[in-house]
PDB file of C-alpha atoms in Angstrom:
ATOM      1  CA  UNK A   1      22.271   3.476   7.756  1.00  0.00           C
ATOM      2  CA  UNK A   2      21.892   6.423   5.429  1.00  0.00           C
ATOM      3  CA  UNK A   3      18.752   7.954   3.971  1.00  0.00           C
ATOM      4  CA  UNK A   4      17.657  10.490   1.376  1.00  0.00           C
ATOM      5  CA  UNK A   5      14.334  11.707   0.034  1.00  0.00           C
ATOM      6  CA  UNK A   6      12.774  11.160  -3.385  1.00  0.00           C
ATOM      7  CA  UNK A   7       9.740  13.363  -4.143  1.00  0.00           C
ATOM      8  CA  UNK A   8       6.782  12.722  -6.393  1.00  0.00           C
ATOM      9  CA  UNK A   9       6.041   9.085  -5.706  1.00  0.00           C
ATOM     10  CA  UNK A  10       2.499   8.351  -6.789  1.00  0.00           C
ATOM     11  CA  UNK A  11       2.133   4.898  -5.290  1.00  0.00           C
ATOM     12  CA  UNK A  12       1.006   1.722  -6.949  1.00  0.00           C
ATOM     13  CA  UNK A  13      -2.487   1.605  -8.445  1.00  0.00           C
ATOM     14  CA  UNK A  14      -4.229  -1.733  -8.670  1.00  0.00           C
ATOM     15  CA  UNK A  15      -6.270  -2.366 -11.780  1.00  0.00           C
ATOM     16  CA  UNK A  16      -9.136  -4.810 -11.665  1.00  0.00           C
ATOM     17  CA  UNK A  17     -10.869  -5.653 -14.901  1.00  0.00           C
ATOM     18  CA  UNK A  18     -14.513  -6.455 -14.179  1.00  0.00           C
ATOM     19  CA  UNK A  19     -15.818  -7.319 -17.605  1.00  0.00           C
ATOM     20  CA  UNK A  20     -16.570 -10.359 -19.722  1.00  0.00           C
ATOM     21  CA  UNK A  21     -13.913 -11.581 -22.114  1.00  0.00           C
ATOM     22  CA  UNK A  22     -15.579 -10.672 -25.412  1.00  0.00           C
ATOM     23  CA  UNK A  23     -14.433  -9.215 -28.680  1.00  0.00           C
ATOM     24  CA  UNK A  24     -15.489  -5.585 -28.500  1.00  0.00           C
ATOM     25  CA  UNK A  25     -14.010  -2.098 -28.679  1.00  0.00           C
ATOM     26  CA  UNK A  26     -12.831  -0.572 -25.406  1.00  0.00           C
ATOM     27  CA  UNK A  27     -13.806   3.030 -24.676  1.00  0.00           C
ATOM     28  CA  UNK A  28     -10.924   3.746 -22.306  1.00  0.00           C
ATOM     29  CA  UNK A  29      -7.845   1.922 -21.078  1.00  0.00           C
ATOM     30  CA  UNK A  30      -7.177   4.151 -18.094  1.00  0.00           C
ATOM     31  CA  UNK A  31      -9.000   5.152 -14.939  1.00  0.00           C
ATOM     32  CA  UNK A  32     -10.678   8.557 -14.844  1.00  0.00           C
ATOM     33  CA  UNK A  33     -11.010   8.648 -11.052  1.00  0.00           C
ATOM     34  CA  UNK A  34      -8.289  10.524  -9.173  1.00  0.00           C
ATOM     35  CA  UNK A  35      -7.814  10.589  -5.401  1.00  0.00           C
ATOM     36  CA  UNK A  36      -5.663  13.218  -3.688  1.00  0.00           C
ATOM     37  CA  UNK A  37      -2.856  11.581  -1.716  1.00  0.00           C
ATOM     38  CA  UNK A  38      -1.039   8.258  -1.693  1.00  0.00           C
ATOM     39  CA  UNK A  39      -2.198   7.025   1.713  1.00  0.00           C
ATOM     40  CA  UNK A  40      -4.069   8.454   4.679  1.00  0.00           C
ATOM     41  CA  UNK A  41      -3.042   9.013   8.296  1.00  0.00           C
ATOM     42  CA  UNK A  42      -5.897   9.089  10.800  1.00  0.00           C
ATOM     43  CA  UNK A  43      -4.702  10.606  14.121  1.00  0.00           C
ATOM     44  CA  UNK A  44      -6.461   9.284  17.224  1.00  0.00           C
ATOM     45  CA  UNK A  45      -8.984  11.771  18.552  1.00  0.00           C
ATOM     46  CA  UNK A  46      -9.681  13.396  15.198  1.00  0.00           C
ATOM     47  CA  UNK A  47     -13.400  13.664  14.416  1.00  0.00           C
ATOM     48  CA  UNK A  48     -13.104  13.030  10.689  1.00  0.00           C
ATOM     49  CA  UNK A  49     -10.715  12.911   7.752  1.00  0.00           C
ATOM     50  CA  UNK A  50     -11.574  14.428   4.373  1.00  0.00           C
ATOM     51  CA  UNK A  51     -10.761  12.478   1.201  1.00  0.00           C
ATOM     52  CA  UNK A  52     -10.916  14.363  -2.101  1.00  0.00           C
ATOM     53  CA  UNK A  53     -11.763  12.708  -5.415  1.00  0.00           C
ATOM     54  CA  UNK A  54     -12.306  13.913  -8.959  1.00  0.00           C
ATOM     55  CA  UNK A  55     -13.132  12.808 -12.502  1.00  0.00           C
ATOM     56  CA  UNK A  56     -10.500  13.750 -15.088  1.00  0.00           C
ATOM     57  CA  UNK A  57     -12.256  11.891 -17.907  1.00  0.00           C
ATOM     58  CA  UNK A  58     -14.753  12.947 -20.546  1.00  0.00           C
ATOM     59  CA  UNK A  59     -17.624  10.733 -19.364  1.00  0.00           C
ATOM     60  CA  UNK A  60     -19.584  10.379 -16.106  1.00  0.00           C
ATOM     61  CA  UNK A  61     -18.491   7.641 -13.709  1.00  0.00           C
ATOM     62  CA  UNK A  62     -20.075   5.875 -10.753  1.00  0.00           C
ATOM     63  CA  UNK A  63     -17.846   5.287  -7.724  1.00  0.00           C
ATOM     64  CA  UNK A  64     -18.361   2.818  -4.888  1.00  0.00           C
ATOM     65  CA  UNK A  65     -16.188   3.164  -1.774  1.00  0.00           C
ATOM     66  CA  UNK A  66     -15.644   0.874   1.214  1.00  0.00           C
ATOM     67  CA  UNK A  67     -13.016  -0.258   3.720  1.00  0.00           C
ATOM     68  CA  UNK A  68     -11.472  -3.621   4.513  1.00  0.00           C
ATOM     69  CA  UNK A  69      -9.008  -4.869   7.107  1.00  0.00           C
ATOM     70  CA  UNK A  70      -6.505  -6.353   4.667  1.00  0.00           C
ATOM     71  CA  UNK A  71      -8.232  -9.111   2.710  1.00  0.00           C
ATOM     72  CA  UNK A  72      -8.470  -7.971  -0.895  1.00  0.00           C
ATOM     73  CA  UNK A  73     -11.092 -10.619  -1.693  1.00  0.00           C
ATOM     74  CA  UNK A  74     -13.353  -9.961   1.319  1.00  0.00           C
ATOM     75  CA  UNK A  75     -17.051  -9.313   0.744  1.00  0.00           C
ATOM     76  CA  UNK A  76     -17.627  -5.633   1.690  1.00  0.00           C
ATOM     77  CA  UNK A  77     -21.060  -6.469   3.115  1.00  0.00           C
ATOM     78  CA  UNK A  78     -19.449  -8.836   5.631  1.00  0.00           C
ATOM     79  CA  UNK A  79     -16.447  -6.710   6.590  1.00  0.00           C
ATOM     80  CA  UNK A  80     -16.423  -5.156  10.062  1.00  0.00           C
ATOM     81  CA  UNK A  81     -14.090  -2.169  10.384  1.00  0.00           C
ATOM     82  CA  UNK A  82     -14.045   0.657  12.973  1.00  0.00           C
ATOM     83  CA  UNK A  83     -14.618   3.361  10.363  1.00  0.00           C
ATOM     84  CA  UNK A  84     -17.502   4.882   8.453  1.00  0.00           C
ATOM     85  CA  UNK A  85     -16.910   6.284   4.964  1.00  0.00           C
ATOM     86  CA  UNK A  86     -19.550   8.501   3.373  1.00  0.00           C
ATOM     87  CA  UNK A  87     -20.928   8.636   0.790  1.00  0.00           C
ATOM     88  CA  UNK A  88     -20.485   4.932  -0.069  1.00  0.00           C
ATOM     89  CA  UNK A  89     -21.717   5.434  -3.650  1.00  0.00           C
ATOM     90  CA  UNK A  90     -21.608   8.607  -5.741  1.00  0.00           C
ATOM     91  CA  UNK A  91     -21.603   9.877  -9.317  1.00  0.00           C
ATOM     92  CA  UNK A  92     -18.895  12.096 -10.773  1.00  0.00           C
ATOM     93  CA  UNK A  93     -19.519  14.063 -13.959  1.00  0.00           C
ATOM     94  CA  UNK A  94     -16.559  15.122 -16.149  1.00  0.00           C
ATOM     95  CA  UNK A  95     -14.374  17.578 -14.180  1.00  0.00           C
ATOM     96  CA  UNK A  96     -16.571  16.912 -11.150  1.00  0.00           C
ATOM     97  CA  UNK A  97     -15.246  16.644  -7.599  1.00  0.00           C
ATOM     98  CA  UNK A  98     -16.463  14.928  -4.443  1.00  0.00           C
ATOM     99  CA  UNK A  99     -15.220  15.046  -0.855  1.00  0.00           C
ATOM    100  CA  UNK A 100     -15.707  11.957   1.292  1.00  0.00           C
ATOM    101  CA  UNK A 101     -15.653  11.877   5.098  1.00  0.00           C
ATOM    102  CA  UNK A 102     -13.887   9.103   6.983  1.00  0.00           C
ATOM    103  CA  UNK A 103     -14.910   8.787  10.644  1.00  0.00           C
ATOM    104  CA  UNK A 104     -13.628   6.495  13.385  1.00  0.00           C
ATOM    105  CA  UNK A 105     -16.639   4.875  15.034  1.00  0.00           C
ATOM    106  CA  UNK A 106     -15.116   4.758  18.508  1.00  0.00           C
ATOM    107  CA  UNK A 107     -14.056   1.125  18.918  1.00  0.00           C
ATOM    108  CA  UNK A 108     -11.015   0.466  21.083  1.00  0.00           C
ATOM    109  CA  UNK A 109      -7.772   0.365  19.097  1.00  0.00           C
ATOM    110  CA  UNK A 110      -4.211  -0.650  20.061  1.00  0.00           C
ATOM    111  CA  UNK A 111      -2.498   2.276  21.794  1.00  0.00           C
ATOM    112  CA  UNK A 112       1.110   1.135  21.447  1.00  0.00           C
ATOM    113  CA  UNK A 113       1.259   0.912  17.640  1.00  0.00           C
ATOM    114  CA  UNK A 114      -0.411   1.923  14.388  1.00  0.00           C
ATOM    115  CA  UNK A 115      -3.259  -0.099  12.893  1.00  0.00           C
ATOM    116  CA  UNK A 116      -3.766  -0.472   9.142  1.00  0.00           C
ATOM    117  CA  UNK A 117      -6.932  -0.606   7.059  1.00  0.00           C
ATOM    118  CA  UNK A 118      -7.607  -0.224   3.340  1.00  0.00           C
ATOM    119  CA  UNK A 119      -9.930   2.120   1.445  1.00  0.00           C
ATOM    120  CA  UNK A 120     -11.280   0.768  -1.836  1.00  0.00           C
ATOM    121  CA  UNK A 121     -12.613   2.843  -4.732  1.00  0.00           C
ATOM    122  CA  UNK A 122     -14.400   1.006  -7.527  1.00  0.00           C
ATOM    123  CA  UNK A 123     -14.907   3.116 -10.646  1.00  0.00           C
ATOM    124  CA  UNK A 124     -17.649   2.038 -13.046  1.00  0.00           C
ATOM    125  CA  UNK A 125     -18.016   4.053 -16.284  1.00  0.00           C
ATOM    126  CA  UNK A 126     -21.442   5.079 -17.506  1.00  0.00           C
ATOM    127  CA  UNK A 127     -22.945   2.746 -20.085  1.00  0.00           C
ATOM    128  CA  UNK A 128     -23.304   4.138 -23.598  1.00  0.00           C
ATOM    129  CA  UNK A 129     -26.634   2.770 -24.906  1.00  0.00           C
ATOM    130  CA  UNK A 130     -25.697   3.694 -28.482  1.00  0.00           C
ATOM    131  CA  UNK A 131     -22.780   1.223 -28.513  1.00  0.00           C
ATOM    132  CA  UNK A 132     -24.148  -2.202 -27.623  1.00  0.00           C
ATOM    133  CA  UNK A 133     -20.856  -4.053 -28.148  1.00  0.00           C
ATOM    134  CA  UNK A 134     -18.729  -1.659 -26.087  1.00  0.00           C
ATOM    135  CA  UNK A 135     -16.576  -3.434 -23.505  1.00  0.00           C
ATOM    136  CA  UNK A 136     -17.025  -1.848 -20.054  1.00  0.00           C
ATOM    137  CA  UNK A 137     -14.059  -1.823 -17.665  1.00  0.00           C
ATOM    138  CA  UNK A 138     -14.229  -1.219 -13.912  1.00  0.00           C
ATOM    139  CA  UNK A 139     -11.142   0.005 -12.075  1.00  0.00           C
ATOM    140  CA  UNK A 140     -10.403  -0.650  -8.417  1.00  0.00           C
ATOM    141  CA  UNK A 141      -8.025   1.556  -6.452  1.00  0.00           C
ATOM    142  CA  UNK A 142      -6.859   0.473  -2.997  1.00  0.00           C
ATOM    143  CA  UNK A 143      -5.165   2.848  -0.528  1.00  0.00           C
ATOM    144  CA  UNK A 144      -3.880   2.465   3.044  1.00  0.00           C
ATOM    145  CA  UNK A 145      -5.385   4.114   6.089  1.00  0.00           C
ATOM    146  CA  UNK A 146      -3.081   4.184   9.124  1.00  0.00           C
ATOM    147  CA  UNK A 147      -4.745   4.801  12.481  1.00  0.00           C
ATOM    148  CA  UNK A 148      -2.107   6.505  14.637  1.00  0.00           C
ATOM    149  CA  UNK A 149      -2.527   6.574  18.443  1.00  0.00           C
ATOM    150  CA  UNK A 150      -1.450   9.601  20.425  1.00  0.00           C
ATOM    151  CA  UNK A 151       1.943   9.722  22.112  1.00  0.00           C
ATOM    152  CA  UNK A 152       3.844   7.176  20.018  1.00  0.00           C
ATOM    153  CA  UNK A 153       7.624   7.570  20.436  1.00  0.00           C
ATOM    154  CA  UNK A 154       9.767   8.690  17.508  1.00  0.00           C
ATOM    155  CA  UNK A 155       8.307   9.364  14.077  1.00  0.00           C
ATOM    156  CA  UNK A 156       7.204   7.453  10.998  1.00  0.00           C
ATOM    157  CA  UNK A 157      10.109   8.903   8.988  1.00  0.00           C
ATOM    158  CA  UNK A 158      12.648   7.798  11.601  1.00  0.00           C
ATOM    159  CA  UNK A 159      11.175   4.291  11.581  1.00  0.00           C
ATOM    160  CA  UNK A 160      12.221   3.779   7.947  1.00  0.00           C
ATOM    161  CA  UNK A 161      15.923   3.837   8.789  1.00  0.00           C
ATOM    162  CA  UNK A 162      15.571   1.573  11.831  1.00  0.00           C
ATOM    163  CA  UNK A 163      14.495  -1.626  10.085  1.00  0.00           C
ATOM    164  CA  UNK A 164      16.974  -4.495  10.673  1.00  0.00           C
ATOM    165  CA  UNK A 165      17.333  -7.194   7.997  1.00  0.00           C
ATOM    166  CA  UNK A 166      18.261 -10.889   8.252  1.00  0.00           C
ATOM    167  CA  UNK A 167      18.661 -13.578   5.581  1.00  0.00           C
ATOM    168  CA  UNK A 168      17.378 -17.091   6.361  1.00  0.00           C
ATOM    169  CA  UNK A 169      19.058 -19.348   3.825  1.00  0.00           C
ATOM    170  CA  UNK A 170      17.218 -22.511   4.897  1.00  0.00           C
ATOM    171  CA  UNK A 171      13.849 -20.913   4.197  1.00  0.00           C
ATOM    172  CA  UNK A 172      14.892 -18.779   1.222  1.00  0.00           C
ATOM    173  CA  UNK A 173      13.564 -15.543   2.675  1.00  0.00           C
ATOM    174  CA  UNK A 174      14.601 -12.291   4.325  1.00  0.00           C
ATOM    175  CA  UNK A 175      13.249 -10.975   7.600  1.00  0.00           C
ATOM    176  CA  UNK A 176      12.554  -7.338   8.397  1.00  0.00           C
ATOM    177  CA  UNK A 177      12.589  -6.514  12.115  1.00  0.00           C
ATOM    178  CA  UNK A 178      10.709  -3.330  12.959  1.00  0.00           C
ATOM    179  CA  UNK A 179      11.080  -2.305  16.610  1.00  0.00           C
ATOM    180  CA  UNK A 180       9.122   0.927  16.144  1.00  0.00           C
ATOM    181  CA  UNK A 181       5.348   1.442  16.537  1.00  0.00           C
ATOM    182  CA  UNK A 182       4.972   2.615  12.922  1.00  0.00           C
ATOM    183  CA  UNK A 183       4.215   0.711   9.728  1.00  0.00           C
ATOM    184  CA  UNK A 184       6.950   0.907   7.091  1.00  0.00           C
ATOM    185  CA  UNK A 185       5.540   0.827   3.548  1.00  0.00           C
ATOM    186  CA  UNK A 186       8.195  -0.345   1.107  1.00  0.00           C
ATOM    187  CA  UNK A 187       7.943   0.628  -2.544  1.00  0.00           C
ATOM    188  CA  UNK A 188      11.017  -1.446  -3.412  1.00  0.00           C
ATOM    189  CA  UNK A 189      13.768  -3.563  -1.837  1.00  0.00           C
ATOM    190  CA  UNK A 190      17.047  -4.262  -3.669  1.00  0.00           C
ATOM    191  CA  UNK A 191      19.655  -6.811  -2.587  1.00  0.00           C
ATOM    192  CA  UNK A 192      23.066  -7.446  -4.067  1.00  0.00           C
ATOM    193  CA  UNK A 193      23.222 -11.066  -5.187  1.00  0.00           C
ATOM    194  CA  UNK A 194      25.910 -13.692  -5.606  1.00  0.00           C
ATOM    195  CA  UNK A 195      26.292 -15.717  -8.790  1.00  0.00           C
ATOM    196  CA  UNK A 196      24.614 -19.107  -8.978  1.00  0.00           C
ATOM    197  CA  UNK A 197      27.956 -20.891  -8.646  1.00  0.00           C
ATOM    198  CA  UNK A 198      28.904 -18.745  -5.670  1.00  0.00           C
ATOM    199  CA  UNK A 199      32.014 -17.408  -7.343  1.00  0.00           C
ATOM    200  CA  UNK A 200      31.298 -13.723  -7.675  1.00  0.00           C
ATOM    201  CA  UNK A 201      28.525 -11.198  -7.742  1.00  0.00           C
ATOM    202  CA  UNK A 202      25.546 -11.296 -10.068  1.00  0.00           C
ATOM    203  CA  UNK A 203      25.049  -8.262 -12.288  1.00  0.00           C
ATOM    204  CA  UNK A 204      21.318  -8.397 -11.605  1.00  0.00           C
ATOM    205  CA  UNK A 205      20.208  -7.491  -8.070  1.00  0.00           C
ATOM    206  CA  UNK A 206      17.286  -9.169  -6.355  1.00  0.00           C
ATOM    207  CA  UNK A 207      14.291  -6.815  -6.352  1.00  0.00           C
ATOM    208  CA  UNK A 208      11.088  -7.030  -4.316  1.00  0.00           C
ATOM    209  CA  UNK A 209       8.224  -4.526  -4.573  1.00  0.00           C
ATOM    210  CA  UNK A 210       5.085  -3.482  -2.716  1.00  0.00           C
ATOM    211  CA  UNK A 211       5.921  -4.766   0.782  1.00  0.00           C
ATOM    212  CA  UNK A 212       4.741  -3.686   4.233  1.00  0.00           C
ATOM    213  CA  UNK A 213       6.630  -4.155   7.510  1.00  0.00           C
ATOM    214  CA  UNK A 214       4.320  -4.303  10.525  1.00  0.00           C
ATOM    215  CA  UNK A 215       5.155  -2.354  13.707  1.00  0.00           C
ATOM    216  CA  UNK A 216       6.773  -4.067  16.707  1.00  0.00           C
ATOM    217  CA  UNK A 217       7.104  -7.235  14.658  1.00  0.00           C
ATOM    218  CA  UNK A 218       9.264  -9.414  12.454  1.00  0.00           C
ATOM    219  CA  UNK A 219       7.969  -9.797   8.892  1.00  0.00           C
ATOM    220  CA  UNK A 220       9.354 -12.309   6.380  1.00  0.00           C
ATOM    221  CA  UNK A 221       9.438 -11.967   2.596  1.00  0.00           C
ATOM    222  CA  UNK A 222      10.176 -14.835   0.213  1.00  0.00           C
ATOM    223  CA  UNK A 223      12.986 -14.461  -2.305  1.00  0.00           C
ATOM    224  CA  UNK A 224      12.785 -15.716  -5.907  1.00  0.00           C
ATOM    225  CA  UNK A 225      13.659 -19.394  -6.278  1.00  0.00           C
ATOM    226  CA  UNK A 226      17.434 -19.900  -6.457  1.00  0.00           C
ATOM    227  CA  UNK A 227      18.244 -16.327  -5.461  1.00  0.00           C
ATOM    228  CA  UNK A 228      21.137 -15.913  -3.031  1.00  0.00           C
ATOM    229  CA  UNK A 229      21.769 -12.426  -1.603  1.00  0.00           C
ATOM    230  CA  UNK A 230      25.232 -11.235  -0.636  1.00  0.00           C
ATOM    231  CA  UNK A 231      25.752 -10.671   3.074  1.00  0.00           C
ATOM    232  CA  UNK A 232      27.620  -7.783   4.631  1.00  0.00           C
ATOM    233  CA  UNK A 233      27.516  -4.028   5.125  1.00  0.00           C
ATOM    234  CA  UNK A 234      25.192  -1.800   3.052  1.00  0.00           C
ATOM    235  CA  UNK A 235      24.250  -4.517   0.546  1.00  0.00           C
ATOM    236  CA  UNK A 236      20.510  -3.953   0.941  1.00  0.00           C
ATOM    237  CA  UNK A 237      18.698  -0.835  -0.251  1.00  0.00           C
ATOM    238  CA  UNK A 238      15.054  -0.144   0.382  1.00  0.00           C
ATOM    239  CA  UNK A 239      12.710   2.669  -0.561  1.00  0.00           C
ATOM    240  CA  UNK A 240       9.794   3.572   1.709  1.00  0.00           C
ATOM    241  CA  UNK A 241       7.078   6.244   1.695  1.00  0.00           C
ATOM    242  CA  UNK A 242       6.830   8.810   4.483  1.00  0.00           C
ATOM    243  CA  UNK A 243       3.660  10.603   5.611  1.00  0.00           C
ATOM    244  CA  UNK A 244       3.946  13.148   2.776  1.00  0.00           C
ATOM    245  CA  UNK A 245       4.181  10.483   0.068  1.00  0.00           C
ATOM    246  CA  UNK A 246       7.885  11.143  -0.500  1.00  0.00           C
ATOM    247  CA  UNK A 247      10.227   8.199  -0.910  1.00  0.00           C
ATOM    248  CA  UNK A 248      13.034   7.685   1.601  1.00  0.00           C
ATOM    249  CA  UNK A 249      15.995   5.588   0.470  1.00  0.00           C
ATOM    250  CA  UNK A 250      17.817   3.641   3.204  1.00  0.00           C
ATOM    251  CA  UNK A 251      20.768   1.246   3.195  1.00  0.00           C
ATOM    252  CA  UNK A 252      21.380  -1.585   5.641  1.00  0.00           C
ATOM    253  CA  UNK A 253      23.540  -4.600   6.324  1.00  0.00           C
ATOM    254  CA  UNK A 254      22.025  -8.008   5.629  1.00  0.00           C
ATOM    255  CA  UNK A 255      22.840 -10.438   8.407  1.00  0.00           C
ATOM    256  CA  UNK A 256      22.931 -14.220   8.293  1.00  0.00           C
ATOM    257  CA  UNK A 257      20.171 -15.841  10.317  1.00  0.00           C
ATOM    258  CA  UNK A 258      20.707 -18.838  12.557  1.00  0.00           C
ATOM    259  CA  UNK A 259      20.647 -22.168  10.776  1.00  0.00           C
ATOM    260  CA  UNK A 260      18.289 -24.909  11.872  1.00  0.00           C
ATOM    261  CA  UNK A 261      19.492 -26.661  14.957  1.00  0.00           C
ATOM    262  CA  UNK A 262      21.537 -23.660  16.116  1.00  0.00           C
ATOM    263  CA  UNK A 263      20.760 -22.386  19.602  1.00  0.00           C
TER     264      UNK A 263
END
């Protein structure tokens, strides 16, 4: 496998529109909240991690922050996570900044691999009482927190190039086998494809985005209906973020998985 670095990746921001569907002018179509970083690494034994936020807009905003264990739809009041994030609610004036503290609360965590959690930031703009028909939009940003135990072998950057890939034709999916103790966060996966009739190569590769490969595990990803990837050497390219937010490009062979009934 080969790898190279791409700098400047900003990650994927998730936009959640929390407003009624009415005919009204919209004050802003972009989030004013900015958070420094693309994801957060929490080393075991560290007392706290500082998260820096700011308001780049022209109006005050209210921000609510909380953590979840992976379920995007979970009720924050019912989520139990081994972290405390303060302050949970704060106001940011234009050009204002706020530092949040993330603390591990001491619960036992797996020592042989990383654990993943998600920090949520919900931005609510201030209401303008002079414009009664103004449509208010709330933006939700979700970012990974990786709890990293001490003494793990290798490195997170090395783990990117060690993922092994298998195609399971009967199930229409590909499998990523990660033998390392680190999560591999994939911005994009590209596979060379064969034509529908099987007589040549398609000009359009199969592309998957926003995937995560768990440590010490096999993770499967479904392919688009009717898609058939080409097998062989260096026909799969994937792009993953390292600890600094840079993108590492890696190439790998895509192997054929065992068919049903094969021992």
